[in-house]
PDB file of C-alpha atoms in Angstrom:
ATOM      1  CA  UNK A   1       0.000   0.000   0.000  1.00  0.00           C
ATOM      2  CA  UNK A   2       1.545   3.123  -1.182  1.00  0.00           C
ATOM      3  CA  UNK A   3       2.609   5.510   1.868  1.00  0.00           C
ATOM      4  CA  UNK A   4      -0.900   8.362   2.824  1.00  0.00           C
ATOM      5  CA  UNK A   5      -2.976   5.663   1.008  1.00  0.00           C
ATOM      6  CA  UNK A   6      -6.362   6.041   2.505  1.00  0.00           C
ATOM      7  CA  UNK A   7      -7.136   2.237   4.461  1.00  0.00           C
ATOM      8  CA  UNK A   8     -10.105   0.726   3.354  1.00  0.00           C
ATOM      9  CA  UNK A   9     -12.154  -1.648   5.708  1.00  0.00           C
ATOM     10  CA  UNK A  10     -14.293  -4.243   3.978  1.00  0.00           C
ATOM     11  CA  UNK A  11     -17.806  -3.460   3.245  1.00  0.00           C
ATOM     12  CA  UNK A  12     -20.781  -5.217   5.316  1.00  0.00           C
ATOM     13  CA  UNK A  13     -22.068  -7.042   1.718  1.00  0.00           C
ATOM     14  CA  UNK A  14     -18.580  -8.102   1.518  1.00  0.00           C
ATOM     15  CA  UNK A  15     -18.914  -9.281   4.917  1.00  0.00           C
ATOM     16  CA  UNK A  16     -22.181 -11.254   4.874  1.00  0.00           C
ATOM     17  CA  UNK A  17     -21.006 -12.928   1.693  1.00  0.00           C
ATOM     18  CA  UNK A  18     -17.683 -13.897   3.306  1.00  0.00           C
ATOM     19  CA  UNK A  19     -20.255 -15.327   6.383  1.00  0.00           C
ATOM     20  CA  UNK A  20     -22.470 -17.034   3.417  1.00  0.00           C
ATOM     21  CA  UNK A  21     -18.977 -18.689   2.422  1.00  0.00           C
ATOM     22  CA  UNK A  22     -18.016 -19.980   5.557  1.00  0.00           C
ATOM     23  CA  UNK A  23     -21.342 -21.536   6.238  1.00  0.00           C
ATOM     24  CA  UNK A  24     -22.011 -19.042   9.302  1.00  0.00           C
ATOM     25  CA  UNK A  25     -25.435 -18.118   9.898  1.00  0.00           C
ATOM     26  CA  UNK A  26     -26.369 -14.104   9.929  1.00  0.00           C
ATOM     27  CA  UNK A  27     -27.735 -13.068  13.268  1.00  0.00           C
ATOM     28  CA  UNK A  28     -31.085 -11.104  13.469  1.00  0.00           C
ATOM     29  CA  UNK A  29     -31.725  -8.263  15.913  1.00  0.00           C
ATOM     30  CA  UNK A  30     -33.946  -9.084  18.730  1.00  0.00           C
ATOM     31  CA  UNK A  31     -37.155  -6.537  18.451  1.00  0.00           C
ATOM     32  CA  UNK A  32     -39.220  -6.142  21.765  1.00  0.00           C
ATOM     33  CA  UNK A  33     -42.903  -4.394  21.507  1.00  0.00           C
ATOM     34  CA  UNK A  34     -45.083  -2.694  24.803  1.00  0.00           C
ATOM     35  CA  UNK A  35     -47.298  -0.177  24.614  1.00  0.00           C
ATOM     36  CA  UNK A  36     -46.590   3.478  23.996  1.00  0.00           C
ATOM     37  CA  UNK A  37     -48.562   4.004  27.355  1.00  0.00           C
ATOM     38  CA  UNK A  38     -50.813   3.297  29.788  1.00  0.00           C
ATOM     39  CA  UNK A  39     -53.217   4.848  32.319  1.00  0.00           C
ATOM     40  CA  UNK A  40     -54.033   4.026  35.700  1.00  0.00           C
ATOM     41  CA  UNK A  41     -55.869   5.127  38.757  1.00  0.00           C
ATOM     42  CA  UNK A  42     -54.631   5.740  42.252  1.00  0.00           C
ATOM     43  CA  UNK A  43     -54.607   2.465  44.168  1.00  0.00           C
ATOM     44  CA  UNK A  44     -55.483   0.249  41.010  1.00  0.00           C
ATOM     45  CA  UNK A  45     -53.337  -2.285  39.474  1.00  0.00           C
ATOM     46  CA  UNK A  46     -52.210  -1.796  35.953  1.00  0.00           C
ATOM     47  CA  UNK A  47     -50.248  -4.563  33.211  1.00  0.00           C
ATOM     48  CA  UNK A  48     -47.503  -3.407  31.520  1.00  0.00           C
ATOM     49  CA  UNK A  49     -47.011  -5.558  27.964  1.00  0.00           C
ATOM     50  CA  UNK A  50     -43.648  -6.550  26.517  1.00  0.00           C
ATOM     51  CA  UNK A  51     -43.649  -9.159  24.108  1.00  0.00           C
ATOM     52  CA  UNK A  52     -40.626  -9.965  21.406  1.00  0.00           C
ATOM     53  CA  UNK A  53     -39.542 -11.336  18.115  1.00  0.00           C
ATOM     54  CA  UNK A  54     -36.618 -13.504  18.063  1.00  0.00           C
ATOM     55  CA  UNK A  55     -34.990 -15.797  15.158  1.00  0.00           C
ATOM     56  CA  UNK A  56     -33.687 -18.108  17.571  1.00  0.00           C
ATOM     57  CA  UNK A  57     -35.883 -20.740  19.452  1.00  0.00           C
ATOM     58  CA  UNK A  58     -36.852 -20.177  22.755  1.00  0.00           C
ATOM     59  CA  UNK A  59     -33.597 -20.274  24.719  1.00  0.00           C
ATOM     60  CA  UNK A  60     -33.515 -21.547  28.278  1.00  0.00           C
ATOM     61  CA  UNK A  61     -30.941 -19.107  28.940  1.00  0.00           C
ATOM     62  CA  UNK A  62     -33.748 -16.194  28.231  1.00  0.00           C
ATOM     63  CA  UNK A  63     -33.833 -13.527  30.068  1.00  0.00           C
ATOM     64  CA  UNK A  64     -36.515 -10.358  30.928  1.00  0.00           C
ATOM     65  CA  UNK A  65     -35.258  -7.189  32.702  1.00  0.00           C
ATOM     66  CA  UNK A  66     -37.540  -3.822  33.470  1.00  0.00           C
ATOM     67  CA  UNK A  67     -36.643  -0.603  34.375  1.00  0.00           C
ATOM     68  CA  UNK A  68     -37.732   2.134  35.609  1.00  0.00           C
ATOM     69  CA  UNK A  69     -37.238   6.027  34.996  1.00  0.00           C
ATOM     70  CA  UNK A  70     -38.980   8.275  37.473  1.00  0.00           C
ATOM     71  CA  UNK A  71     -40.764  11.581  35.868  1.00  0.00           C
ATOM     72  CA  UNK A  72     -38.240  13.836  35.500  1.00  0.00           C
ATOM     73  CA  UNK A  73     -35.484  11.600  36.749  1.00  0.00           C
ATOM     74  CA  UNK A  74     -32.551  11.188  34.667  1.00  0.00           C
ATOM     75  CA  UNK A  75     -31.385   7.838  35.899  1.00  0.00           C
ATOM     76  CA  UNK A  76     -33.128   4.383  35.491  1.00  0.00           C
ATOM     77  CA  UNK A  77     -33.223   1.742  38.031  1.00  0.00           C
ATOM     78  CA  UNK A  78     -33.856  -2.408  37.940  1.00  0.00           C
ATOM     79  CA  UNK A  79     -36.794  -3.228  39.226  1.00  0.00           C
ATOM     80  CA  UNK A  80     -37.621  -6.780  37.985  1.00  0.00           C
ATOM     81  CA  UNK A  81     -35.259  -9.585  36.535  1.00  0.00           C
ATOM     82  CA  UNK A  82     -36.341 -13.070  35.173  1.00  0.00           C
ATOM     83  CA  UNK A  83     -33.727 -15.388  34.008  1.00  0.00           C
ATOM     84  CA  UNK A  84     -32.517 -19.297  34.233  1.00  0.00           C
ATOM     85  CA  UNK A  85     -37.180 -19.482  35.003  1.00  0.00           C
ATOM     86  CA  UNK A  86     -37.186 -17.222  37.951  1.00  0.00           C
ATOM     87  CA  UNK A  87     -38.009 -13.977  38.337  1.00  0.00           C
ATOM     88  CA  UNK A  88     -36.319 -12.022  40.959  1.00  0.00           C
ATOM     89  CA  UNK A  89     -38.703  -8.876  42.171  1.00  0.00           C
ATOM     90  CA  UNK A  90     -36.445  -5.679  43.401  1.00  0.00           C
ATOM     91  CA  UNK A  91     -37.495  -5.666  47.279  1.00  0.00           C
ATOM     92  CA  UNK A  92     -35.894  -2.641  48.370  1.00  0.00           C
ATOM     93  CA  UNK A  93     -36.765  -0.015  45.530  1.00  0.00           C
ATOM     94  CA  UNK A  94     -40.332   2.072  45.450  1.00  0.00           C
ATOM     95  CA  UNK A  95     -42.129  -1.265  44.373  1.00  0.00           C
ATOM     96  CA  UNK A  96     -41.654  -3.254  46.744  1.00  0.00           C
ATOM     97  CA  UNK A  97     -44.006  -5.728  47.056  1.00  0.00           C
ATOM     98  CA  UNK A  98     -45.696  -4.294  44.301  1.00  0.00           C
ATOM     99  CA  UNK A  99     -44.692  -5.786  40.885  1.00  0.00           C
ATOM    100  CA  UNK A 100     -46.282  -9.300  39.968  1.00  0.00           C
ATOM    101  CA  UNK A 101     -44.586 -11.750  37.017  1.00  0.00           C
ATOM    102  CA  UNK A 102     -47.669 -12.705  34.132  1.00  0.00           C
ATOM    103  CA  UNK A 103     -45.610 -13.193  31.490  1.00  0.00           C
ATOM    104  CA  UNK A 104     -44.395 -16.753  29.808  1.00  0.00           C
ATOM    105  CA  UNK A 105     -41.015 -16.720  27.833  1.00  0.00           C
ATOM    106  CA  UNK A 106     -42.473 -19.756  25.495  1.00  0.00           C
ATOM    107  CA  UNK A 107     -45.399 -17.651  24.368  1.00  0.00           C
ATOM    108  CA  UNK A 108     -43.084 -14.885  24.321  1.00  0.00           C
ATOM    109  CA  UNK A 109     -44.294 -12.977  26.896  1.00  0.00           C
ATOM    110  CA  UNK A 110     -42.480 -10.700  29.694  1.00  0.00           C
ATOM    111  CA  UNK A 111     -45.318  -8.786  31.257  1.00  0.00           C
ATOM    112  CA  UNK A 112     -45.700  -7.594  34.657  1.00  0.00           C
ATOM    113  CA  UNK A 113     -48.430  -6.085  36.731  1.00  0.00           C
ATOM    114  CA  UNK A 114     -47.840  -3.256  39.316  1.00  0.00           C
ATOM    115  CA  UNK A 115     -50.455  -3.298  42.002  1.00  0.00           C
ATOM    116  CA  UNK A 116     -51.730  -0.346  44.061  1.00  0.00           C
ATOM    117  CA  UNK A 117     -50.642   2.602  41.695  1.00  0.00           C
ATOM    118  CA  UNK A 118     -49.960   5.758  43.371  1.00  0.00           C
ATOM    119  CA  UNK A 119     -48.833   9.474  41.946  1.00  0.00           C
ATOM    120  CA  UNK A 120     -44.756   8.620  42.608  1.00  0.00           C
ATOM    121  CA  UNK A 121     -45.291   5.775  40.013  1.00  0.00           C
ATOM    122  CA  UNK A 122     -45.046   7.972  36.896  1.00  0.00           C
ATOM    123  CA  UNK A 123     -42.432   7.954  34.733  1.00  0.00           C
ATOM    124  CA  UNK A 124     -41.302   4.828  31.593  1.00  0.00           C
ATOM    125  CA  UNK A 125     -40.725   1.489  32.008  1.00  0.00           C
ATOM    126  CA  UNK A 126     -38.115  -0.281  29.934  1.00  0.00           C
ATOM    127  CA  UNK A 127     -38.453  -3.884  28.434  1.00  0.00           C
ATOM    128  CA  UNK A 128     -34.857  -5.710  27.509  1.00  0.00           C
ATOM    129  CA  UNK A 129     -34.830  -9.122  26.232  1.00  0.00           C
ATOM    130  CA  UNK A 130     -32.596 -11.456  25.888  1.00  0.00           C
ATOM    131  CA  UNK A 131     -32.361 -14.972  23.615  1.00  0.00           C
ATOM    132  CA  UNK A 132     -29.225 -16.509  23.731  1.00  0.00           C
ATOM    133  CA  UNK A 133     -27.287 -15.849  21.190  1.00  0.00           C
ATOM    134  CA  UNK A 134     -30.000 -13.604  20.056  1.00  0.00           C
ATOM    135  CA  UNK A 135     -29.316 -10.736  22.631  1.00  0.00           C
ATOM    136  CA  UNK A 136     -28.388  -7.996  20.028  1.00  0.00           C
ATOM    137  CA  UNK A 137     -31.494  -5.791  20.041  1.00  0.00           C
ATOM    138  CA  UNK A 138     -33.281  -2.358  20.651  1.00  0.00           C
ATOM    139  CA  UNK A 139     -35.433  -2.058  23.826  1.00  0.00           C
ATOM    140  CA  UNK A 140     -38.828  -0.701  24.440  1.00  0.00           C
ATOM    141  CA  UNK A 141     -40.303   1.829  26.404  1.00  0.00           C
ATOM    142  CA  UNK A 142     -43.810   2.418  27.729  1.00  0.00           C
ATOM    143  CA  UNK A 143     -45.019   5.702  29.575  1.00  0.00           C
ATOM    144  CA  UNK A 144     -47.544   5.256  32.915  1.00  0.00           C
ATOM    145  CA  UNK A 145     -49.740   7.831  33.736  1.00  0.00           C
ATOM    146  CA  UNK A 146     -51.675   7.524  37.288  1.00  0.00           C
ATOM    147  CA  UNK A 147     -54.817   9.954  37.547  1.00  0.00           C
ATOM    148  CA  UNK A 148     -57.173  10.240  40.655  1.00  0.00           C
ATOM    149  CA  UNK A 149     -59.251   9.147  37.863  1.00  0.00           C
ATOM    150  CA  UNK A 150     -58.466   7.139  34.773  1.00  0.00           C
ATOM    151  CA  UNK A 151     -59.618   9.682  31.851  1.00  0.00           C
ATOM    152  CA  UNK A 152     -61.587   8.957  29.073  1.00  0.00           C
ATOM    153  CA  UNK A 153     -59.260   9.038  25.728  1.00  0.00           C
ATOM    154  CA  UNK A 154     -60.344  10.738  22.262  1.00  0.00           C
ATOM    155  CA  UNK A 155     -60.088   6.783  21.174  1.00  0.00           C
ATOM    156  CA  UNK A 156     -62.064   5.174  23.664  1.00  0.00           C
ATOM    157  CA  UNK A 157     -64.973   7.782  22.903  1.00  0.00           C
ATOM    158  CA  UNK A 158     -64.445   7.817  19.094  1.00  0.00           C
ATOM    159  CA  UNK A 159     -64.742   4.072  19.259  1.00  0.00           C
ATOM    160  CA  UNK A 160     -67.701   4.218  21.379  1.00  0.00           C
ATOM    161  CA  UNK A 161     -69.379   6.393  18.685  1.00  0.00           C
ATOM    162  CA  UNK A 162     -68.185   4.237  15.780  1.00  0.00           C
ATOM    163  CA  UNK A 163     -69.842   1.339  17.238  1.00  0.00           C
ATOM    164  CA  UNK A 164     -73.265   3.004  18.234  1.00  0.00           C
ATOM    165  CA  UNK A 165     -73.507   3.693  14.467  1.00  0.00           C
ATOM    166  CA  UNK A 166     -72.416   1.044  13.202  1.00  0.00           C
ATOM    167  CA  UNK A 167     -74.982  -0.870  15.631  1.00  0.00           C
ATOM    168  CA  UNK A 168     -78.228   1.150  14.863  1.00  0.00           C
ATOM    169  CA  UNK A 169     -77.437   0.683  11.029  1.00  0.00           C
ATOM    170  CA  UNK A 170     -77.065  -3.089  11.183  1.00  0.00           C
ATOM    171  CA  UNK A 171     -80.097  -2.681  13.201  1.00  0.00           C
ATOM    172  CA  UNK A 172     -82.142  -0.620  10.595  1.00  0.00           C
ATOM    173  CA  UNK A 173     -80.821  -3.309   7.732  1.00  0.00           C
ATOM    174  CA  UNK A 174     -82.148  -5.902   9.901  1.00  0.00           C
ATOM    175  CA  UNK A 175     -85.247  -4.261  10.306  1.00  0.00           C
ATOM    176  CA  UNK A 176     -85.353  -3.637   6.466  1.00  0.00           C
ATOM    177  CA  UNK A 177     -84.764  -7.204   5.459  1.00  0.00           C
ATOM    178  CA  UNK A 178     -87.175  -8.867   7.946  1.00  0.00           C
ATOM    179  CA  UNK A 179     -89.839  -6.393   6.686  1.00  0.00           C
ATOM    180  CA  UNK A 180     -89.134  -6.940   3.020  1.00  0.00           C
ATOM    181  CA  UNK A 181     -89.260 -11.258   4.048  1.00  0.00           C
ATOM    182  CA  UNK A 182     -92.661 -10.681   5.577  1.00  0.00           C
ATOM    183  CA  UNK A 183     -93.680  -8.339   2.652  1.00  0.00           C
ATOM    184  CA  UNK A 184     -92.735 -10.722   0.422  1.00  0.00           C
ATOM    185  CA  UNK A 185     -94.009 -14.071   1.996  1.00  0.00           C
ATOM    186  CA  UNK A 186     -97.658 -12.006   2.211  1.00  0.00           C
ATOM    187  CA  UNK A 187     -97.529 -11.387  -1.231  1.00  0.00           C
ATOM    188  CA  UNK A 188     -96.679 -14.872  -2.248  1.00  0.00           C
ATOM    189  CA  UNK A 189     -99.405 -16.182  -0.012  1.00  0.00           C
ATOM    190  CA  UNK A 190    -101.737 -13.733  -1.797  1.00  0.00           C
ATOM    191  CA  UNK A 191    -100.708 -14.744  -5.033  1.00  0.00           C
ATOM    192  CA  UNK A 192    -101.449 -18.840  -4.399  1.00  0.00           C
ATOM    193  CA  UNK A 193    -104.727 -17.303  -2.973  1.00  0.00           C
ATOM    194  CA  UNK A 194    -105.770 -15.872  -6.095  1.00  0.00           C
ATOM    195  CA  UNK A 195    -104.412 -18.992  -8.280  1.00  0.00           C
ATOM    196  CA  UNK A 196    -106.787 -21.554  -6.104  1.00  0.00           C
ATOM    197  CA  UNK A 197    -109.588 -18.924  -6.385  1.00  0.00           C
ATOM    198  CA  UNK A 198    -108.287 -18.976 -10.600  1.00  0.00           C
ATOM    199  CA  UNK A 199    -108.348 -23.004 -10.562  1.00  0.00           C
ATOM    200  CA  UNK A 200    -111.922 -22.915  -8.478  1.00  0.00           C
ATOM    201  CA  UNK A 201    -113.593 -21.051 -10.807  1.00  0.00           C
ATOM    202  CA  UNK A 202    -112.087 -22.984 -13.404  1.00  0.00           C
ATOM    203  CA  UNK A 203    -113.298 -25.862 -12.378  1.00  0.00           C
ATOM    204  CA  UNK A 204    -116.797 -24.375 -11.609  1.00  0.00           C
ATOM    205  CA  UNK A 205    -117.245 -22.849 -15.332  1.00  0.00           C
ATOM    206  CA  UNK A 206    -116.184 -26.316 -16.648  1.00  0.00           C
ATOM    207  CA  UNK A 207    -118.822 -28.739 -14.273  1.00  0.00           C
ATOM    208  CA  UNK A 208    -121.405 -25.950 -15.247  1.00  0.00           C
ATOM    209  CA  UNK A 209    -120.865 -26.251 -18.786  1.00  0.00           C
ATOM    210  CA  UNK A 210    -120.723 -30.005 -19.019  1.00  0.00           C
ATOM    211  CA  UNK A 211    -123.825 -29.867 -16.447  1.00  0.00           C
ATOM    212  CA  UNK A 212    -125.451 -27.117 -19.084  1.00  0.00           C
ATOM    213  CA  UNK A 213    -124.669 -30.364 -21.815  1.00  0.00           C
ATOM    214  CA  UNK A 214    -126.395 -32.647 -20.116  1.00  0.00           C
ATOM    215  CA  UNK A 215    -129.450 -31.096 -19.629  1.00  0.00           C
ATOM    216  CA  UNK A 216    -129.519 -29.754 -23.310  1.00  0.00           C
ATOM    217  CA  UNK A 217    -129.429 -33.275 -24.006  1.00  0.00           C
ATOM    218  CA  UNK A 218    -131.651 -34.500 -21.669  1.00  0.00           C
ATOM    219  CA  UNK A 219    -134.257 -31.779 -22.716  1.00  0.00           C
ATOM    220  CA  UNK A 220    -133.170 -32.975 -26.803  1.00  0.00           C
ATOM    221  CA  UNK A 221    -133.939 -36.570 -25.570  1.00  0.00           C
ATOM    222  CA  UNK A 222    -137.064 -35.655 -24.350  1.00  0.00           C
ATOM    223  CA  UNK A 223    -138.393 -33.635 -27.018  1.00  0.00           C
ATOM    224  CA  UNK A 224    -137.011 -36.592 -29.655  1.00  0.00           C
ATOM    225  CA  UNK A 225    -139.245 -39.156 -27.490  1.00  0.00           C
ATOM    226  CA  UNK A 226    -142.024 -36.896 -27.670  1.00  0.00           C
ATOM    227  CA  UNK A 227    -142.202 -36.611 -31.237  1.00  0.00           C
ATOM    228  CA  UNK A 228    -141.416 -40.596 -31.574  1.00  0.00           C
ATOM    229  CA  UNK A 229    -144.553 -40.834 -28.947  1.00  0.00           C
ATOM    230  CA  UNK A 230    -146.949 -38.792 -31.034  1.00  0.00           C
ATOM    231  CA  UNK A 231    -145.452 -39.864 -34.682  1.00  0.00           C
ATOM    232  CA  UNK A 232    -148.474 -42.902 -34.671  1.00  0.00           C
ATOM    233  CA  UNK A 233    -151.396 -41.003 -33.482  1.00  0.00           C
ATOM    234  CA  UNK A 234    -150.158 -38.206 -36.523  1.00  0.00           C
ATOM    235  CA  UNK A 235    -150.180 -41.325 -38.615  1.00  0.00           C
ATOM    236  CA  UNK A 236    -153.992 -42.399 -37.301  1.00  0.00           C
ATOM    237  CA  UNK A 237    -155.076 -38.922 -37.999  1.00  0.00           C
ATOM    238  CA  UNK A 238    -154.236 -38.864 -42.006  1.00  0.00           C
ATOM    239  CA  UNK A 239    -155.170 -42.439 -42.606  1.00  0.00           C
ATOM    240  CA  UNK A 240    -158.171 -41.159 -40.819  1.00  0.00           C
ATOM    241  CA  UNK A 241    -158.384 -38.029 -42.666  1.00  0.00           C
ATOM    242  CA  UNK A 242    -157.733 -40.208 -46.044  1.00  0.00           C
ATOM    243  CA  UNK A 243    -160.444 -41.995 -45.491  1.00  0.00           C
ATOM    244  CA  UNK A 244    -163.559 -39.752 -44.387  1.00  0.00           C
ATOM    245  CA  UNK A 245    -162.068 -37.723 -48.163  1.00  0.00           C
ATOM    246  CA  UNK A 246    -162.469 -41.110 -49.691  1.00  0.00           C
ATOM    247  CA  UNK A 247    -165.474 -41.486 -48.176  1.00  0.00           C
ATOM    248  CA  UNK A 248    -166.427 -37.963 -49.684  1.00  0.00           C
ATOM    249  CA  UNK A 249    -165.269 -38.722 -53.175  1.00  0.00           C
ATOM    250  CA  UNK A 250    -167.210 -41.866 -53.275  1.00  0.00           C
ATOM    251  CA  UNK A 251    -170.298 -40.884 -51.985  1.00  0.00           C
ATOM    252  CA  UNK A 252    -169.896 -37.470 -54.119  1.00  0.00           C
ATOM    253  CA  UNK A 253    -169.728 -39.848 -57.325  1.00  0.00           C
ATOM    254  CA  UNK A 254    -172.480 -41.984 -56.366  1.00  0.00           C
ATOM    255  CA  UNK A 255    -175.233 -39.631 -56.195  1.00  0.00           C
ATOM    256  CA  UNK A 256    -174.043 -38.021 -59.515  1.00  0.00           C
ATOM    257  CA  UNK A 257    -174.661 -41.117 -61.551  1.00  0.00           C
ATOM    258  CA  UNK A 258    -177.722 -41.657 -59.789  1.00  0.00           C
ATOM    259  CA  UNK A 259    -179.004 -38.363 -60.798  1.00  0.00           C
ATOM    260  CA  UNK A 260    -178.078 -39.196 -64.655  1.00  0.00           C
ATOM    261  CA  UNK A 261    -179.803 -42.437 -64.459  1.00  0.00           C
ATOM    262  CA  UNK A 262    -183.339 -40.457 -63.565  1.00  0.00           C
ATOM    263  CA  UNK A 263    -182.748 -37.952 -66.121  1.00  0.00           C
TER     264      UNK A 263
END
């Protein structure tokens, strides 16, 4: 290297490929989440979260540290450890007696809950994790606020709001729909009303007509035997008739040759 040469270090892709080449795996930052903050009221208990995202398996070795930074302190103190599966609760500091372990490392959980909250208790809480060898990482923070009374937040109300309409419009659809089923369940009922009446009347015109037939033959039948009935007395009459005119004729022709015979 020529003397005032500027040294060069080697570049972090030149790094992981050199890693990649030697079969070494890359390791991944541990990330740890909590809240951003939480409220509480004087002499009530309040949770604060931490979980984490690791790429290692759950390590036996894992550990879970909080601390704590009063308001408008400058310095943060331990106040809870859990490591090797036991947590170890500070029992000289302001929460004494006060902190309570809910968390479970193999749902990746390090949560605590501080019990009977009082005014000296604001300030932020710090999660650290460690996963062996996953214990590079950023903490996280969370801020506690104790009231005399827990506030209500823009959130909690805008929610509330939200969900009223959102409730009385589901409840007007419902409304809607089961009043447009009944509407339309009358109408169908109305509509195989009025096709039985249809059929019924139907039926009715058709037994009337074919009853209308059979009288009109009936009465046909009648008036047929009738005239069959009185066809031979007709008959009696003209032979009668033909022969009180023969009658006529012959007596007629009898006394006019008598009358030439005296002449």
């Amino acid at each position: 290297m020529a003397p005032g040469a500027p040294s060069s270090s080697p570049s972090p892709i030149l790094a992981a490929l050199l890693f990649s080449s030697l079969g070494l795996p890359l390791a991944q930052a541990i990330v740890v989440y909590t809240d951003k903050e939480v409220h509480g009221a004087v002499g009530s208990k309040v949770t604060l979260h931490c979980s984490f995202w690791s790429s290692e398996w759950i390590s036996d070795d894992i550990s879970f540290t909080w601390r704590y930074q009063p308001e408008g302190g400058r310095d943060a103190i331990s106040i809870f450890h859990y490591a090797k599966g036991q947590p170890y609760i500070d029992e000289v500091g302001t929460f004494k007696e006060r902190i309570q372990w809910v968390g479970d490392p193999h749902w990746k959980d390090g949560s605590i809950v501080i019990h009977n909250l009082d005014y000296s208790d604001n300030g932020t809480f710090t999660c650290d994790v460690k996963n062996p060898p996953d214990i590079v990482g950023k903490t996280s923070q969370v801020t506690l606020y104790v009231f005399e009374k827990v506030p209500t937040r823009y959130g909690v109300v805008l929610g509330a709001v939200i969900g009223g309409v959102l409730g009385v419009v589901l409840l007007l659809l419902l409304l809607f729909y089961v009043t447009r089923y009944c509407w339309l369940r009358r109408q169908a009922a109305l509509q195989r009303r009025l096709s039985a009446m249809e059929k019924g009347k139907l039926h009715k015109a058709a037994k009337d007509s074919k009853r209308g037939r059979q009288v009109s033959g009936t009465r046909g039948l009648d008036k047929a035997r009738s005239y069959l009935a009185a066809t031979p007395a007709l008959y009696a009459m003209l032979d009668h008739s033909r022969s009180t005119k023969a009658a006529s004729e012959k007596k007629a022709k009898g006394l006019g040759e008598s009358r030439k015979d005296k002449k």
